Each structure stands twice: as structure tokens, then as C-alpha cells.
Amino acid sequence: MVLQNIKSPVCSTPLPTACVIIIAIFLTMLGGCAKKPVGKMIETTAYCGCGQCCGWERGSWSKLKLDVWNRYVSQGHQAGQPYSGRTASGTKPSEPQPGLFSMDSAAKPWTIPYRMMPWAIMADEGTIAADTRYYPFGTRMYVPGYGWGRVEDRGGAIKGSNRIDLYFKSHQEALEWGRKRLRVEIYYP
């Protein structure tokens, strides 16, 4: 059946193109074209951007460590190369931030004035390091206690489908998270 040939209940003329588009969008939304999430028990650990977690050191031995303002990769096949702080997908790592319209605003109403700032209205997803053979870049995950995150990085010790690494702003927060086995909701791209 062609949607252009559907007659309007009010008159006998065909529906305008705008109405056909609106009906098609509505039917698509009802059809559920989004993929269903996969729930899985995964061991989660935490990391931050410090030299201990990310394997970088200040200064280069080739410059007798006099360039302490520069950071260099200290391990692996890129040892000695400048460290950019970017993830494997090229993004800057971030911790999840709830937006203005979230349950966190209801739980902490004193944060609402800050969240009304233009840069804080929308929620931000955190950075997750995972084995990209199982979870490709862009895979969204909901981790209880952490929030929404997106796979944007690979970790050196992150191997297999049962392990992910969550990014935190500080080393202390990463240590407090520790190692937890949680049921994670996975939304593949």
C-alpha cells in the first residue's frame, strides 16, 4: 500500500506530503527500530589520566629529564614518544556528568543552578576502555553507580568481553571504585 494514496477522513483528496512524512516517522518510532540492550555481568575497574594509570612520565632521558613540563610514554611500543592524553579513538577522556533533566537533579537540588549553565544542561557520557574486538568504539554502556559511558579507549590489561575500565578525574576516585563485578547494560552501535 502506498501512503500517497491514503485518503484523508475529512475530504476525498490525498494527504499532503508533510502528513505522510509525519505518519512515517510516527510508525517508525512505534516499530522500535532501536536495538535491544544486552545485560551482562562484567568486571569493572577504574583508571584516571595520571602517569601511574596511563603509563607516562615527565621529562625525557634524552634531555636529561630537564623538560619536566613534557610528558612521554614510558611503556610499550611507543615508549619515548610524546604523550597526548587522548584516548585510542582520539577523544579527550571524561567522567560522566548528569544533565539538568536527570534523577540526580532531583536527588541533589542544590546543583540545579550550576546545571542551568549552557555547558551543563545536557548530560555527558563517561569514557570506557574495553577490548574493541568485543565492544567497538561507540558502544554505549550503562554501569550502575557510574552512569552512562561510551567505549572510546583500549586498555593494555583489558582483554576479553568480561572486563571494562572506567575513567575517573582523579586517582583517588579511581582507587575508591576499585574492582567491582556488576550487571552492565550494553547498547551496540
Coordinates of N, CA and C in Angstrom, one line a residue:
M1 N 0.9 -1.2 0.0 CA 0.0 0.0 0.0 C 0.9 1.2 0.0
V2 N 0.6 2.2 -0.8 CA 1.4 3.4 -0.9 C 0.7 4.5 -0.1
L3 N 1.5 5.1 0.8 CA 1.0 6.1 1.7 C 0.4 7.3 0.9
Q4 N 0.8 7.6 -0.3 CA 0.3 8.8 -1.0 C -1.1 8.6 -1.4
N5 N -1.6 7.3 -1.5 CA -2.9 7.0 -2.0 C -3.9 7.0 -0.8
I6 N -3.5 7.2 0.4 CA -4.4 7.2 1.5 C -5.3 8.5 1.5
K7 N -6.6 8.3 1.6 CA -7.5 9.5 1.6 C -7.7 10.0 3.0
S8 N -7.8 11.3 3.0 CA -8.0 12.0 4.3 C -9.4 11.7 4.8
P9 N -9.7 11.5 6.1 CA -11.0 11.2 6.5 C -11.9 12.4 6.4
V10 N -11.3 13.6 6.3 CA -12.1 14.9 6.2 C -12.6 15.1 4.8
C11 N -11.7 14.9 3.9 CA -12.1 15.1 2.5 C -11.5 14.0 1.6
S12 N -11.9 14.0 0.4 CA -11.5 12.9 -0.5 C -10.2 13.1 -1.2
T13 N -9.4 14.2 -0.9 CA -8.2 14.4 -1.5 C -7.1 13.6 -0.8
P14 N -6.0 13.3 -1.5 CA -4.9 12.6 -0.9 C -4.2 13.5 0.2
L15 N -3.6 12.8 1.2 CA -2.9 13.5 2.3 C -1.7 14.3 1.8
P16 N -1.5 15.5 2.3 CA -0.3 16.3 1.9 C 1.0 15.5 2.3
T17 N 2.1 15.8 1.6 CA 3.3 15.2 1.8 C 3.8 15.3 3.2
A18 N 3.6 16.4 3.9 CA 4.1 16.7 5.2 C 3.4 15.7 6.2
C19 N 2.1 15.4 5.9 CA 1.4 14.5 6.8 C 1.9 13.1 6.6
V20 N 2.2 12.7 5.4 CA 2.8 11.4 5.1 C 4.1 11.2 5.8
I21 N 4.9 12.2 5.8 CA 6.2 12.2 6.5 C 6.0 12.0 8.0
I22 N 5.1 12.8 8.5 CA 4.8 12.7 10.0 C 4.3 11.3 10.3
I23 N 3.4 10.7 9.5 CA 2.9 9.4 9.8 C 4.0 8.4 9.7
A24 N 4.9 8.5 8.7 CA 6.0 7.6 8.5 C 7.0 7.6 9.7
I25 N 7.2 8.8 10.2 CA 8.1 9.0 11.4 C 7.5 8.3 12.6
F26 N 6.2 8.6 12.8 CA 5.4 8.0 13.9 C 5.4 6.5 13.9
L27 N 5.2 5.9 12.7 CA 5.2 4.5 12.6 C 6.6 3.9 12.8
T28 N 7.6 4.6 12.4 CA 9.0 4.1 12.7 C 9.3 4.1 14.2
M29 N 8.8 5.2 14.9 CA 9.0 5.2 16.3 C 8.3 4.1 17.0
L30 N 7.1 3.8 16.6 CA 6.3 2.7 17.2 C 6.9 1.3 16.9
G31 N 7.5 1.2 15.7 CA 8.1 0.0 15.3 C 9.3 -0.5 16.1
G32 N 9.9 0.4 16.8 CA 11.1 0.0 17.6 C 12.3 -0.4 16.8
C33 N 12.8 0.6 16.1 CA 14.0 0.3 15.2 C 15.3 0.2 16.0
A34 N 15.3 0.7 17.3 CA 16.5 0.6 18.1 C 16.8 -0.8 18.5
K35 N 18.1 -1.1 18.7 CA 18.5 -2.4 19.2 C 18.2 -2.5 20.6
K36 N 17.9 -3.7 21.0 CA 17.7 -4.0 22.4 C 19.0 -4.1 23.2
P37 N 19.0 -3.6 24.5 CA 20.2 -3.7 25.2 C 20.5 -5.1 25.6
V38 N 21.8 -5.4 25.8 CA 22.3 -6.7 26.3 C 22.8 -6.5 27.7
G39 N 22.2 -7.2 28.7 CA 22.7 -7.2 30.1 C 23.7 -8.3 30.3
K40 N 24.9 -7.9 30.9 CA 25.9 -8.9 31.1 C 26.7 -8.5 32.4
M41 N 27.1 -9.6 33.1 CA 27.9 -9.4 34.3 C 29.4 -9.1 33.8
I42 N 29.9 -8.0 34.2 CA 31.2 -7.6 33.7 C 32.0 -7.1 34.9
E43 N 33.3 -7.4 34.9 CA 34.2 -7.0 36.0 C 34.7 -5.6 35.6
T44 N 34.4 -4.6 36.4 CA 34.8 -3.2 36.1 C 36.0 -2.8 37.0
T45 N 36.9 -2.1 36.5 CA 38.0 -1.4 37.2 C 38.0 0.0 36.8
A46 N 38.9 0.8 37.4 CA 38.9 2.3 37.2 C 40.3 2.7 36.9
Y47 N 40.4 3.8 36.1 CA 41.6 4.5 35.8 C 41.4 6.0 35.7
C48 N 42.5 6.7 35.8 CA 42.5 8.1 35.6 C 43.6 8.5 34.6
G49 N 43.9 9.8 34.5 CA 44.8 10.2 33.5 C 46.2 10.4 34.1
C50 N 46.5 9.9 35.2 CA 47.8 10.0 35.8 C 48.9 9.1 35.2
G51 N 50.1 9.4 35.5 CA 51.2 8.6 34.9 C 51.2 7.1 35.4
Q52 N 50.7 6.9 36.6 CA 50.7 5.5 37.1 C 49.6 4.7 36.3
C53 N 48.4 5.3 36.1 CA 47.4 4.6 35.4 C 47.6 4.5 33.9
C54 N 48.1 5.5 33.3 CA 48.2 5.6 31.8 C 49.6 5.4 31.3
G55 N 50.6 5.2 32.1 CA 51.9 4.8 31.7 C 52.7 5.9 31.0
W56 N 52.8 7.1 31.6 CA 53.6 8.2 31.1 C 54.4 8.7 32.2
E57 N 55.5 9.4 31.8 CA 56.4 10.0 32.8 C 56.8 11.4 32.3
R58 N 57.2 12.3 33.3 CA 57.6 13.6 33.0 C 59.0 13.7 32.5
G59 N 59.3 14.4 31.5 CA 60.7 14.6 31.0 C 61.2 13.4 30.3
S60 N 62.2 13.7 29.4 CA 62.8 12.6 28.6 C 64.2 12.4 29.1
W61 N 64.7 11.1 29.1 CA 66.0 10.9 29.5 C 67.0 11.4 28.4
S62 N 66.5 11.5 27.2 CA 67.4 12.1 26.1 C 67.7 13.5 26.3
K63 N 66.9 14.2 27.1 CA 67.1 15.6 27.5 C 67.4 15.7 29.0
L64 N 67.9 14.6 29.6 CA 68.4 14.6 31.0 C 67.3 14.9 31.9
K65 N 66.0 14.7 31.6 CA 64.8 15.0 32.4 C 64.7 16.5 32.7
L66 N 65.3 17.3 31.9 CA 65.2 18.8 32.2 C 63.9 19.4 31.6
D67 N 63.2 18.6 30.7 CA 62.0 19.1 30.2 C 60.8 18.5 31.0
V68 N 60.7 18.8 32.2 CA 59.7 18.2 33.1 C 58.3 18.6 32.8
W69 N 58.1 19.6 32.0 CA 56.7 20.1 31.6 C 56.2 19.2 30.5
N70 N 57.0 18.4 29.8 CA 56.6 17.5 28.8 C 56.3 16.1 29.4
R71 N 55.3 15.4 28.7 CA 55.0 14.0 29.2 C 55.4 13.0 28.0
Y72 N 55.9 11.9 28.4 CA 56.3 10.9 27.4 C 55.8 9.5 27.8
V73 N 55.5 8.7 26.8 CA 55.0 7.4 27.0 C 56.2 6.6 27.6
S74 N 56.0 5.9 28.7 CA 57.1 5.2 29.4 C 57.1 3.7 29.1
Q75 N 56.0 3.1 28.5 CA 55.9 1.7 28.4 C 55.4 1.3 27.0
G76 N 55.7 0.1 26.5 CA 55.1 -0.4 25.3 C 55.9 0.0 24.1
H77 N 55.3 -0.2 22.9 CA 55.9 0.0 21.6 C 56.1 1.5 21.3
Q78 N 55.4 2.4 22.0 CA 55.5 3.8 21.8 C 56.4 4.5 22.9
A79 N 57.2 3.8 23.6 CA 58.0 4.3 24.7 C 58.9 5.4 24.1
G80 N 58.9 6.6 24.8 CA 59.7 7.7 24.4 C 59.0 8.7 23.5
Q81 N 57.8 8.3 23.0 CA 57.1 9.2 22.2 C 56.3 10.2 23.1
P82 N 56.0 11.4 22.6 CA 55.2 12.3 23.4 C 53.8 11.8 23.7
Y83 N 53.3 12.0 25.0 CA 52.0 11.5 25.4 C 51.0 12.6 25.3
S84 N 49.9 12.4 24.5 CA 48.9 13.4 24.2 C 47.8 13.5 25.3
G85 N 47.6 12.4 26.0 CA 46.4 12.3 26.9 C 45.1 11.9 26.2
R86 N 45.1 11.7 24.9 CA 43.9 11.3 24.2 C 43.7 9.8 24.2
T87 N 42.5 9.4 24.0 CA 42.1 8.0 24.0 C 42.5 7.4 22.7
A88 N 42.4 6.1 22.6 CA 42.7 5.4 21.4 C 41.8 5.8 20.2
S89 N 40.6 6.3 20.5 CA 39.8 6.8 19.4 C 40.0 8.3 19.1
G90 N 40.9 8.9 19.8 CA 41.3 10.3 19.5 C 40.5 11.3 20.3
T91 N 39.7 10.9 21.3 CA 38.9 11.9 22.1 C 39.6 12.2 23.4
K92 N 39.1 13.2 24.0 CA 39.6 13.5 25.4 C 38.8 12.8 26.4
P93 N 39.4 12.0 27.3 CA 38.6 11.2 28.2 C 37.8 12.1 29.2
S94 N 36.7 11.6 29.6 CA 35.8 12.4 30.5 C 35.0 11.4 31.5
E95 N 34.7 12.0 32.6 CA 33.8 11.3 33.6 C 32.4 11.6 33.3
P96 N 31.4 10.7 33.5 CA 30.0 11.1 33.2 C 29.5 12.2 34.1
Q97 N 28.7 13.1 33.5 CA 28.1 14.2 34.2 C 26.6 14.2 33.9
P98 N 25.8 14.1 35.0 CA 24.4 14.2 34.7 C 24.0 15.6 34.3
G99 N 23.0 15.7 33.4 CA 22.5 17.0 33.0 C 21.4 17.5 33.9
L100 N 20.8 18.6 33.4 CA 19.8 19.3 34.2 C 18.6 18.4 34.4
F101 N 18.1 17.7 33.3 CA 17.0 16.9 33.4 C 17.4 15.4 33.7
S102 N 17.7 15.2 34.9 CA 18.2 13.8 35.3 C 17.7 13.6 36.8
M103 N 17.7 12.3 37.1 CA 17.2 12.0 38.5 C 18.2 12.5 39.5
D104 N 19.5 12.8 39.1 CA 20.5 13.3 40.0 C 20.1 14.8 40.4
S105 N 19.4 15.5 39.5 CA 19.0 16.9 39.9 C 17.9 16.8 41.0
A106 N 17.1 15.8 40.9 CA 16.0 15.6 42.0 C 16.7 15.2 43.3
A107 N 17.7 14.4 43.2 CA 18.4 13.9 44.4 C 19.3 15.0 45.1
K108 N 19.8 15.9 44.2 CA 20.7 17.0 44.7 C 20.2 18.3 44.2
P109 N 19.1 18.8 44.7 CA 18.6 20.1 44.1 C 19.5 21.3 44.2
W110 N 20.5 21.3 45.1 CA 21.4 22.4 45.2 C 22.3 22.5 44.0
T111 N 22.4 21.5 43.2 CA 23.2 21.5 42.0 C 22.5 22.1 40.8
I112 N 21.2 22.4 40.9 CA 20.4 22.8 39.7 C 20.9 24.2 39.2
P113 N 21.2 25.2 40.1 CA 21.7 26.4 39.5 C 22.9 26.3 38.6
Y114 N 23.9 25.4 38.9 CA 25.0 25.1 38.1 C 24.6 24.4 36.8
R115 N 23.7 23.5 36.9 CA 23.3 22.7 35.7 C 22.4 23.6 34.8
M116 N 22.0 24.8 35.1 CA 21.3 25.6 34.2 C 22.2 26.4 33.3
M117 N 23.5 26.3 33.6 CA 24.5 26.9 32.7 C 24.5 26.2 31.4
P118 N 24.7 26.9 30.3 CA 24.6 26.3 28.9 C 25.4 25.1 28.7
W119 N 26.6 25.0 29.3 CA 27.5 23.9 29.1 C 27.2 22.7 30.0
A120 N 26.2 22.8 31.0 CA 25.9 21.8 31.9 C 24.5 21.3 31.7
I121 N 23.7 21.8 30.8 CA 22.3 21.4 30.6 C 22.2 19.9 30.2
M122 N 23.0 19.6 29.2 CA 23.0 18.2 28.6 C 23.9 17.3 29.4
A123 N 23.5 16.0 29.5 CA 24.4 15.1 30.2 C 25.6 14.7 29.3
D124 N 26.7 14.4 30.0 CA 27.9 13.9 29.3 C 28.1 12.4 29.6
E125 N 28.6 11.7 28.7 CA 28.9 10.3 28.9 C 30.3 10.1 29.3
G126 N 30.6 9.1 30.1 CA 32.0 8.9 30.5 C 32.8 8.1 29.5
T127 N 34.1 8.0 29.7 CA 34.9 7.2 28.8 C 35.1 5.8 29.4
I128 N 35.0 4.8 28.6 CA 35.2 3.4 29.0 C 36.2 2.8 28.1
A129 N 37.2 2.1 28.7 CA 38.2 1.4 28.0 C 37.7 -0.1 27.9
A130 N 37.7 -0.7 26.7 CA 37.3 -2.1 26.6 C 38.1 -2.7 25.5
D131 N 37.9 -4.0 25.4 CA 38.5 -4.8 24.3 C 37.7 -4.5 23.0
T132 N 38.2 -3.8 22.0 CA 37.4 -3.4 20.9 C 37.1 -4.6 19.9
R133 N 37.6 -5.8 20.2 CA 37.2 -6.9 19.4 C 35.8 -7.3 19.8
Y134 N 35.4 -7.0 21.0 CA 34.1 -7.4 21.5 C 33.1 -6.2 21.6
Y135 N 33.7 -5.0 21.9 CA 32.9 -3.8 22.1 C 33.6 -2.7 21.2
P136 N 33.1 -2.5 20.0 CA 33.7 -1.5 19.1 C 33.5 -0.1 19.7
F137 N 34.4 0.8 19.2 CA 34.3 2.2 19.6 C 32.9 2.7 19.3
G138 N 32.3 3.5 20.2 CA 31.0 4.0 20.1 C 29.9 3.1 20.8
T139 N 30.3 2.0 21.4 CA 29.3 1.2 22.1 C 29.0 1.9 23.4
R140 N 27.7 2.1 23.7 CA 27.2 2.7 24.9 C 27.0 1.7 26.0
M141 N 27.3 2.0 27.2 CA 27.0 1.1 28.3 C 26.5 1.9 29.5
Y142 N 25.6 1.3 30.2 CA 25.1 1.9 31.5 C 25.7 1.0 32.6
V143 N 26.5 1.6 33.5 CA 27.2 0.9 34.6 C 26.5 1.5 35.9
P144 N 25.9 0.6 36.7 CA 25.3 1.1 37.9 C 26.3 1.7 38.8
G145 N 26.0 2.9 39.4 CA 27.0 3.5 40.2 C 27.9 4.5 39.5
Y146 N 28.1 4.3 38.2 CA 29.0 5.1 37.4 C 28.1 6.0 36.4
G147 N 27.2 5.4 35.8 CA 26.3 6.1 34.8 C 26.6 5.7 33.4
W148 N 26.2 6.5 32.5 CA 26.4 6.2 31.1 C 27.8 6.4 30.6
G149 N 28.3 5.5 29.8 CA 29.6 5.7 29.2 C 29.7 5.2 27.8
R150 N 30.7 5.6 27.1 CA 30.9 5.2 25.7 C 32.3 4.6 25.6
V151 N 32.4 3.5 24.8 CA 33.7 2.9 24.6 C 34.5 3.8 23.7
E152 N 35.6 4.4 24.2 CA 36.5 5.3 23.4 C 37.9 4.9 23.5
D153 N 38.3 3.9 24.3 CA 39.6 3.6 24.6 C 39.9 2.1 24.7
R154 N 41.1 1.7 24.6 CA 41.5 0.4 24.9 C 42.5 0.4 26.0
G155 N 42.5 -0.6 26.9 CA 43.5 -0.7 27.9 C 44.5 -1.8 27.6
G156 N 45.7 -1.6 28.2 CA 46.7 -2.7 28.0 C 46.3 -4.0 28.6
A157 N 45.7 -3.9 29.8 CA 45.3 -5.1 30.5 C 43.8 -5.5 30.3
I158 N 43.1 -4.8 29.5 CA 41.7 -5.1 29.3 C 41.6 -6.1 28.1
K159 N 41.4 -7.3 28.4 CA 41.3 -8.4 27.4 C 40.0 -9.2 27.7
G160 N 39.3 -9.5 26.6 CA 38.1 -10.3 26.7 C 36.9 -9.5 26.8
S161 N 35.7 -10.2 26.8 CA 34.4 -9.5 26.8 C 33.9 -9.3 28.2
N162 N 34.6 -9.8 29.2 CA 34.1 -9.7 30.6 C 34.8 -8.6 31.4
R163 N 35.4 -7.7 30.8 CA 36.3 -6.7 31.5 C 36.2 -5.3 30.9
I164 N 35.9 -4.3 31.6 CA 36.0 -2.9 31.2 C 36.7 -2.0 32.2
D165 N 37.2 -0.9 31.8 CA 37.9 0.1 32.6 C 37.2 1.4 32.5
L166 N 36.8 2.0 33.7 CA 36.0 3.3 33.7 C 36.9 4.4 34.0
Y167 N 36.8 5.5 33.3 CA 37.6 6.7 33.5 C 37.0 7.6 34.7
F168 N 37.9 8.0 35.6 CA 37.6 9.0 36.6 C 38.6 10.2 36.6
K169 N 38.2 11.3 37.1 CA 39.0 12.5 37.0 C 40.3 12.4 37.9
S170 N 40.1 11.8 39.0 CA 41.3 11.7 40.0 C 41.7 10.3 40.3
H171 N 42.9 10.2 40.7 CA 43.4 8.8 41.1 C 42.7 8.3 42.3
Q172 N 42.4 9.2 43.2 CA 41.7 8.8 44.5 C 40.3 8.3 44.2
E173 N 39.6 8.9 43.3 CA 38.2 8.3 42.9 C 38.4 6.9 42.2
A174 N 39.4 6.8 41.4 CA 39.6 5.5 40.8 C 40.0 4.4 41.8
L175 N 40.8 4.8 42.8 CA 41.1 3.8 43.9 C 39.8 3.5 44.7
E176 N 39.0 4.5 44.9 CA 37.7 4.2 45.7 C 36.8 3.3 44.9
W177 N 36.8 3.4 43.6 CA 35.9 2.5 42.8 C 36.4 1.1 43.0
G178 N 37.7 0.9 42.8 CA 38.4 -0.4 43.0 C 38.0 -1.4 41.9
R179 N 37.6 -2.6 42.2 CA 37.2 -3.6 41.3 C 35.8 -4.1 41.7
K180 N 34.9 -4.0 40.8 CA 33.5 -4.5 41.0 C 33.0 -5.3 39.9
R181 N 32.2 -6.3 40.3 CA 31.5 -7.1 39.3 C 30.1 -6.7 39.2
L182 N 29.6 -6.1 38.1 CA 28.3 -5.5 38.0 C 27.6 -6.0 36.8
R183 N 26.3 -5.9 36.8 CA 25.5 -6.2 35.6 C 25.4 -4.9 34.8
V184 N 26.0 -4.9 33.6 CA 26.1 -3.7 32.8 C 25.2 -3.9 31.6
E185 N 24.5 -2.8 31.2 CA 23.6 -2.8 30.1 C 24.4 -2.3 28.9
I186 N 24.5 -3.0 27.8 CA 25.3 -2.7 26.7 C 24.4 -2.4 25.5
Y187 N 24.7 -1.3 24.8 CA 23.9 -0.8 23.6 C 24.9 -0.8 22.5
Y188 N 24.9 -1.7 21.6 CA 25.9 -1.8 20.5 C 25.5 -0.7 19.5
P189 N 26.5 -0.1 18.8 CA 26.2 0.9 17.8 C 25.5 0.3 16.5

